[in-house]
């Protein structure tokens, strides 16, 4: 969170066009949570508004002495005092700022109390959507930047309208042919995954000491979700609309709370904390949006703290008298406020995530802490899906489900081919493949990752090449796309090497390496150290990196990254 | 809440022009709370949006079979299904509906859960502002109407621009000369009144059994307010901006809650319930906005229930085990949710206000219940300000501070002259005068009432005549304005007579008539039955009504209300 850190909001070449589902944006910074490169993605309408204002990328540098916000109206950019907004939650901030600017159509990204209080789990919120992970909100807070408001009224044209129309039509056709995109995903969204991973015994529960009990499916699964769903929402230009708005109803103490929890949230505030009260998860998700917190890291940290408490490593004295027991939804929701406001005692202990908490507790934590490089685990037990797990280990952002999701293991996806989820064989190559595809065909063109997995896996690179070429006027081939995806992964890896990361950091927490899953369809499985070593060797080899995981001069030269090679050379790494 | 009831949203002749502070709107209906005519006022931006869409008045009749909303975009009006919105709080409803309509600039008035659940204290919310009182939200709910969204893009001109410019300039000049409008009111808003009424011993506390202890000033007064204020907000075209946004900060359990409590809210959720925790009042105000509830009626009902509980008329069995003790802010805030969702037990008991609660309890309630005609008391103890009190008794809407506020008693206002607040003499005439002025110069031209009291009392009618004439092309004189104000009061009174109201309904609750104030600057004062009779006689006489409070043929004819006279005649009342 140093003053010299940059905070980069980047839309992509397709943003703002009528390309379906190209409404994403990345925020990139050096993550205070991992100290590695940090990328957080979000959709909605804020990303395209930047484009309509005439910009591709917004780079925030330096630091303000006092709270400010940025107001971009087309070519007019001003930096203004945010005294009025400081202390406000993200929903209030957006409402009040639009009123202040007399510009209801402005789109706003902002931090809440968590970002102001520099929680390393702080998110940046636009509407109810989050640039969620890696503490990007803390970086914004450290710059004393409360909000960025944008109103763009420019129109822009694509370079080759005929080619664009054709490519778009191919893409829409592939989307129609998807067996799940419209028929299931638009009606259920990501929460539908609860049932799949539970059935596979890899829906992690109680901080990974158990997995996917049947009662989670009953209480948090599809039927229970549908009961609470009031409707769905779409990002800009998306015909799918996977966001499911859910309202806590009936006799719940959380009655009236509304939010749109994703699959990952049902894990982090559900199974991970042992909570089966569906409405409390809607409320917890709402609190995180409001305070500007990453639901995933916060839930995993709370689950971790609960296991520490149950094992006597946190005491009532540490917890301000709160009983941090698994399944206690009152405590789970209360802790979110403690964290967001970095409150004395338990709030201060938990507010910077699992890695910092483990360091504070020191003795005896190793076997309970669930992160890679400081980034808390997503909702897939790596012991039940080894390429998925290898991605957590090797992704340049830490344990990140957005870098190299492995549908071949989890859903038996046929491209490039289905994989047995327990075997380590071939997973080095597959992980590289998944990371590269997602990077080049989703992240870089700011296309929604779900679309790639569910509708375009067979034409992902061709589609990207055709769409981006028609919009930009470049003449990209499938092979160019391959190259782009590798360039990003090599560049990011080099960033991390310069930040001090080594092969030793590409590893699982102790529990994954030593404790077999106790029950269910993945019972008995774990990832041995030998398996991990083998998969890592394979992965580095597939990338043409050294045994230490350092990009080779050959690979960097092939990718046209000679300047990156020079950086490594100066460090004595090449 | 019958199907035949109408719900009338009316802007005024000045709405949408650049007349300062003319951004108000009334919602009129037969009140389910009082069964009399009910008027609720609000400001903000929704009122003028109706005008920009090309309408003065919106009348809702009948009832939908299923939840719907109305969408008005200029001359296009549609009624659409609101399944997605039903169950949502008012803040979420506004956000989600704008997104659904793809019209961020739409202005929305909507009900929350309280209106859906037909609470007789339900409000209609636009932005964070309320058409608060008289259960107008329940009428909207009974029609299955969740929301009205408006986007108006028309411009309209004034009839006589030169005259308008001149009248406006006179008005702005008078505003500048006000000793309080900009110097105090724009910085502090209505909460500044806490100190004034406390000093006068008429800031009612603990359901009127005590008044204005010093500690309320310490904990809820100006200094404490300023600590929590983040900034102010303006209604359309208002240069004052009295709305004070407040955030609960520090170690409060309500930390982060934001709202804009008015003076009346510091009474209803503060002194009336014995609560001195400032932050809990901000939170309670926020809950009421969110759920769509009238803060005044809800707080008074909770205070009433607390006194019933302390006197054994409500038991732990009735209250779902909650300790309804004065000063318990946890209970105070919890009860708001119980009320909004009409929850079994205490929620069902309280959700329709004091009158219904008293009827349910039956025995022994008379001396504790604080309403006139079913409308809960505002924040001025009538025992310390008798014209103010006589207005509660005679206003056609019940105990309403917006009909005939008496600044001559409370602030020694010099127009027409300052009055001793304890004497009953002359109060009949004064009450009529105040009711008429407020009606003709604030309500009818939709001008902010604060403005009339603080800046224009010496030119109120001239100002109204000049402004309205220049905008409409009519040639109104001061005398015409006098007539309008009397017409409204006679018409509304007649409505109530047809609804069965008689002189017997124009009375105070028992406590005001029998219990002298126990301490402070109004100690020993009460309103005896004889005083009330005398003031009522004077008031009816000033209005040229009969001893029974029925408009005379002479008066109605003078006002050109022959048709109204015929109605009374048919009822045998004339």
PDB file of C-alpha atoms in Angstrom, chain A residues 82-219:
ATOM      1  CA  UNK A  82     -14.647  13.645  -0.499  1.00  0.00           C
ATOM      2  CA  UNK A  83     -15.172  14.787   3.095  1.00  0.00           C
ATOM      3  CA  UNK A  84     -18.886  14.264   2.735  1.00  0.00           C
ATOM      4  CA  UNK A  85     -18.448  10.696   1.497  1.00  0.00           C
ATOM      5  CA  UNK A  86     -15.753   9.491   3.876  1.00  0.00           C
ATOM      6  CA  UNK A  87     -17.216   6.980   6.302  1.00  0.00           C
ATOM      7  CA  UNK A  88     -20.146   6.139   4.058  1.00  0.00           C
ATOM      8  CA  UNK A  89     -20.869   2.638   2.902  1.00  0.00           C
ATOM      9  CA  UNK A  90     -20.619   1.915  -0.808  1.00  0.00           C
ATOM     10  CA  UNK A  91     -24.351   1.979  -1.527  1.00  0.00           C
ATOM     11  CA  UNK A  92     -24.864   5.317   0.179  1.00  0.00           C
ATOM     12  CA  UNK A  93     -21.728   6.687  -1.473  1.00  0.00           C
ATOM     13  CA  UNK A  94     -23.067   5.928  -4.942  1.00  0.00           C
ATOM     14  CA  UNK A  95     -26.457   7.503  -4.211  1.00  0.00           C
ATOM     15  CA  UNK A  96     -25.079  10.610  -2.503  1.00  0.00           C
ATOM     16  CA  UNK A  97     -22.350  11.188  -5.066  1.00  0.00           C
ATOM     17  CA  UNK A  98     -24.740  10.994  -8.028  1.00  0.00           C
ATOM     18  CA  UNK A  99     -26.900  13.558  -6.286  1.00  0.00           C
ATOM     19  CA  UNK A 100     -23.910  15.764  -5.510  1.00  0.00           C
ATOM     20  CA  UNK A 101     -22.765  15.640  -9.127  1.00  0.00           C
ATOM     21  CA  UNK A 102     -26.335  16.139 -10.362  1.00  0.00           C
ATOM     22  CA  UNK A 103     -25.602  13.259 -12.706  1.00  0.00           C
ATOM     23  CA  UNK A 104     -27.832  10.297 -12.050  1.00  0.00           C
ATOM     24  CA  UNK A 105     -26.406   8.436 -15.022  1.00  0.00           C
ATOM     25  CA  UNK A 106     -22.863   8.484 -13.627  1.00  0.00           C
ATOM     26  CA  UNK A 107     -21.369   5.086 -12.857  1.00  0.00           C
ATOM     27  CA  UNK A 108     -19.310   4.866  -9.729  1.00  0.00           C
ATOM     28  CA  UNK A 109     -16.661   2.596  -8.269  1.00  0.00           C
ATOM     29  CA  UNK A 110     -15.885   3.267  -4.638  1.00  0.00           C
ATOM     30  CA  UNK A 111     -14.590   1.891  -1.398  1.00  0.00           C
ATOM     31  CA  UNK A 112     -16.518   1.498   1.824  1.00  0.00           C
ATOM     32  CA  UNK A 113     -15.360   1.573   5.434  1.00  0.00           C
ATOM     33  CA  UNK A 114     -13.183  -1.526   4.893  1.00  0.00           C
ATOM     34  CA  UNK A 115     -11.116   0.213   2.231  1.00  0.00           C
ATOM     35  CA  UNK A 116     -10.889   3.378   4.312  1.00  0.00           C
ATOM     36  CA  UNK A 117      -9.677   1.260   7.209  1.00  0.00           C
ATOM     37  CA  UNK A 118      -7.116  -0.438   4.942  1.00  0.00           C
ATOM     38  CA  UNK A 119      -8.370  -3.970   5.466  1.00  0.00           C
ATOM     39  CA  UNK A 120      -6.297  -6.220   3.219  1.00  0.00           C
ATOM     40  CA  UNK A 121      -9.566  -7.876   2.230  1.00  0.00           C
ATOM     41  CA  UNK A 122     -11.157  -4.623   1.085  1.00  0.00           C
ATOM     42  CA  UNK A 123     -12.898  -4.558  -2.285  1.00  0.00           C
ATOM     43  CA  UNK A 124     -13.855  -1.813  -4.710  1.00  0.00           C
ATOM     44  CA  UNK A 125     -17.605  -1.795  -5.358  1.00  0.00           C
ATOM     45  CA  UNK A 126     -19.528  -0.625  -8.413  1.00  0.00           C
ATOM     46  CA  UNK A 127     -23.300  -0.867  -8.062  1.00  0.00           C
ATOM     47  CA  UNK A 128     -23.538  -4.090  -6.039  1.00  0.00           C
ATOM     48  CA  UNK A 129     -20.616  -5.664  -7.887  1.00  0.00           C
ATOM     49  CA  UNK A 130     -17.138  -6.076  -6.556  1.00  0.00           C
ATOM     50  CA  UNK A 131     -13.621  -5.822  -7.789  1.00  0.00           C
ATOM     51  CA  UNK A 132     -13.403  -8.216  -4.947  1.00  0.00           C
ATOM     52  CA  UNK A 133     -10.151  -9.934  -4.245  1.00  0.00           C
ATOM     53  CA  UNK A 134      -6.543  -9.202  -3.315  1.00  0.00           C
ATOM     54  CA  UNK A 135      -7.246  -6.120  -1.228  1.00  0.00           C
ATOM     55  CA  UNK A 136      -7.565  -3.713  -4.145  1.00  0.00           C
ATOM     56  CA  UNK A 137      -9.888  -1.627  -1.938  1.00  0.00           C
ATOM     57  CA  UNK A 138      -7.101  -1.143   0.591  1.00  0.00           C
ATOM     58  CA  UNK A 139      -4.839   0.235  -2.131  1.00  0.00           C
ATOM     59  CA  UNK A 140      -7.551   2.688  -3.123  1.00  0.00           C
ATOM     60  CA  UNK A 141      -8.021   3.584   0.547  1.00  0.00           C
ATOM     61  CA  UNK A 142      -4.279   4.076   1.044  1.00  0.00           C
ATOM     62  CA  UNK A 143      -4.402   6.681  -1.713  1.00  0.00           C
ATOM     63  CA  UNK A 144      -7.251   8.430   0.118  1.00  0.00           C
ATOM     64  CA  UNK A 145      -9.369   7.856  -2.958  1.00  0.00           C
ATOM     65  CA  UNK A 146     -12.998   7.266  -1.985  1.00  0.00           C
ATOM     66  CA  UNK A 147     -14.607   6.981  -5.383  1.00  0.00           C
ATOM     67  CA  UNK A 148     -14.308   7.288  -9.129  1.00  0.00           C
ATOM     68  CA  UNK A 149     -17.402   8.606 -10.878  1.00  0.00           C
ATOM     69  CA  UNK A 150     -17.641   8.449 -14.645  1.00  0.00           C
ATOM     70  CA  UNK A 151     -20.106   9.690 -17.197  1.00  0.00           C
ATOM     71  CA  UNK A 152     -19.263   9.025 -20.808  1.00  0.00           C
ATOM     72  CA  UNK A 153     -21.385  10.226 -23.678  1.00  0.00           C
ATOM     73  CA  UNK A 154     -19.158   9.506 -26.640  1.00  0.00           C
ATOM     74  CA  UNK A 155     -20.072   6.989 -29.256  1.00  0.00           C
ATOM     75  CA  UNK A 156     -17.379   4.992 -30.897  1.00  0.00           C
ATOM     76  CA  UNK A 157     -17.367   2.848 -33.946  1.00  0.00           C
ATOM     77  CA  UNK A 158     -15.739  -0.458 -34.699  1.00  0.00           C
ATOM     78  CA  UNK A 159     -13.007  -0.648 -37.322  1.00  0.00           C
ATOM     79  CA  UNK A 160     -14.692  -3.181 -39.554  1.00  0.00           C
ATOM     80  CA  UNK A 161     -18.459  -3.269 -39.028  1.00  0.00           C
ATOM     81  CA  UNK A 162     -19.135  -6.093 -41.463  1.00  0.00           C
ATOM     82  CA  UNK A 163     -16.533  -8.377 -39.927  1.00  0.00           C
ATOM     83  CA  UNK A 164     -17.726  -7.452 -36.460  1.00  0.00           C
ATOM     84  CA  UNK A 165     -21.312  -8.277 -37.348  1.00  0.00           C
ATOM     85  CA  UNK A 166     -20.244 -11.639 -38.674  1.00  0.00           C
ATOM     86  CA  UNK A 167     -18.026 -12.509 -35.708  1.00  0.00           C
ATOM     87  CA  UNK A 168     -20.720 -11.397 -33.296  1.00  0.00           C
ATOM     88  CA  UNK A 169     -23.266 -13.541 -35.041  1.00  0.00           C
ATOM     89  CA  UNK A 170     -21.005 -16.608 -34.777  1.00  0.00           C
ATOM     90  CA  UNK A 171     -20.544 -15.887 -31.101  1.00  0.00           C
ATOM     91  CA  UNK A 172     -24.269 -15.456 -30.414  1.00  0.00           C
ATOM     92  CA  UNK A 173     -24.906 -18.683 -32.310  1.00  0.00           C
ATOM     93  CA  UNK A 174     -22.451 -20.586 -30.149  1.00  0.00           C
ATOM     94  CA  UNK A 175     -24.071 -19.121 -27.061  1.00  0.00           C
ATOM     95  CA  UNK A 176     -27.494 -20.336 -28.217  1.00  0.00           C
ATOM     96  CA  UNK A 177     -26.120 -23.819 -28.707  1.00  0.00           C
ATOM     97  CA  UNK A 178     -24.688 -24.020 -25.210  1.00  0.00           C
ATOM     98  CA  UNK A 179     -26.551 -26.684 -23.252  1.00  0.00           C
ATOM     99  CA  UNK A 180     -26.389 -24.678 -20.021  1.00  0.00           C
ATOM    100  CA  UNK A 181     -25.971 -20.959 -20.706  1.00  0.00           C
ATOM    101  CA  UNK A 182     -29.601 -19.934 -21.206  1.00  0.00           C
ATOM    102  CA  UNK A 183     -31.381 -23.017 -19.965  1.00  0.00           C
ATOM    103  CA  UNK A 184     -29.745 -23.144 -16.547  1.00  0.00           C
ATOM    104  CA  UNK A 185     -27.123 -20.515 -15.939  1.00  0.00           C
ATOM    105  CA  UNK A 186     -29.317 -17.511 -16.650  1.00  0.00           C
ATOM    106  CA  UNK A 187     -31.928 -18.860 -14.245  1.00  0.00           C
ATOM    107  CA  UNK A 188     -29.689 -20.102 -11.466  1.00  0.00           C
ATOM    108  CA  UNK A 189     -26.334 -18.374 -11.834  1.00  0.00           C
ATOM    109  CA  UNK A 190     -23.228 -19.689 -10.127  1.00  0.00           C
ATOM    110  CA  UNK A 191     -25.071 -20.958  -7.018  1.00  0.00           C
ATOM    111  CA  UNK A 192     -26.091 -23.964  -9.098  1.00  0.00           C
ATOM    112  CA  UNK A 193     -22.550 -25.258  -8.588  1.00  0.00           C
ATOM    113  CA  UNK A 194     -23.243 -26.033  -4.899  1.00  0.00           C
ATOM    114  CA  UNK A 195     -24.910 -29.273  -5.879  1.00  0.00           C
ATOM    115  CA  UNK A 196     -22.204 -30.340  -8.320  1.00  0.00           C
ATOM    116  CA  UNK A 197     -19.241 -29.882  -5.988  1.00  0.00           C
ATOM    117  CA  UNK A 198     -21.137 -31.318  -3.043  1.00  0.00           C
ATOM    118  CA  UNK A 199     -21.852 -34.442  -5.054  1.00  0.00           C
ATOM    119  CA  UNK A 200     -18.158 -34.659  -5.840  1.00  0.00           C
ATOM    120  CA  UNK A 201     -17.254 -34.300  -2.169  1.00  0.00           C
ATOM    121  CA  UNK A 202     -15.286 -31.155  -2.803  1.00  0.00           C
ATOM    122  CA  UNK A 203     -17.510 -28.396  -1.432  1.00  0.00           C
ATOM    123  CA  UNK A 204     -15.213 -27.468   1.434  1.00  0.00           C
ATOM    124  CA  UNK A 205     -16.761 -27.048   4.830  1.00  0.00           C
ATOM    125  CA  UNK A 206     -15.636 -25.961   8.287  1.00  0.00           C
ATOM    126  CA  UNK A 207     -12.317 -24.653   7.060  1.00  0.00           C
ATOM    127  CA  UNK A 208     -11.623 -27.786   5.004  1.00  0.00           C
ATOM    128  CA  UNK A 209     -11.846 -30.192   7.896  1.00  0.00           C
ATOM    129  CA  UNK A 210     -14.984 -31.686   6.305  1.00  0.00           C
ATOM    130  CA  UNK A 211     -16.568 -31.475   2.867  1.00  0.00           C
ATOM    131  CA  UNK A 212     -19.931 -31.034   1.293  1.00  0.00           C
ATOM    132  CA  UNK A 213     -22.446 -32.570   3.656  1.00  0.00           C
ATOM    133  CA  UNK A 214     -25.822 -33.314   2.177  1.00  0.00           C
ATOM    134  CA  UNK A 215     -27.460 -30.747   4.445  1.00  0.00           C
ATOM    135  CA  UNK A 216     -25.663 -27.944   2.599  1.00  0.00           C
ATOM    136  CA  UNK A 217     -27.402 -28.960  -0.586  1.00  0.00           C
ATOM    137  CA  UNK A 218     -30.715 -29.029   1.238  1.00  0.00           C
ATOM    138  CA  UNK A 219     -30.246 -25.656   2.860  1.00  0.00           C
TER     139      UNK A 219
END
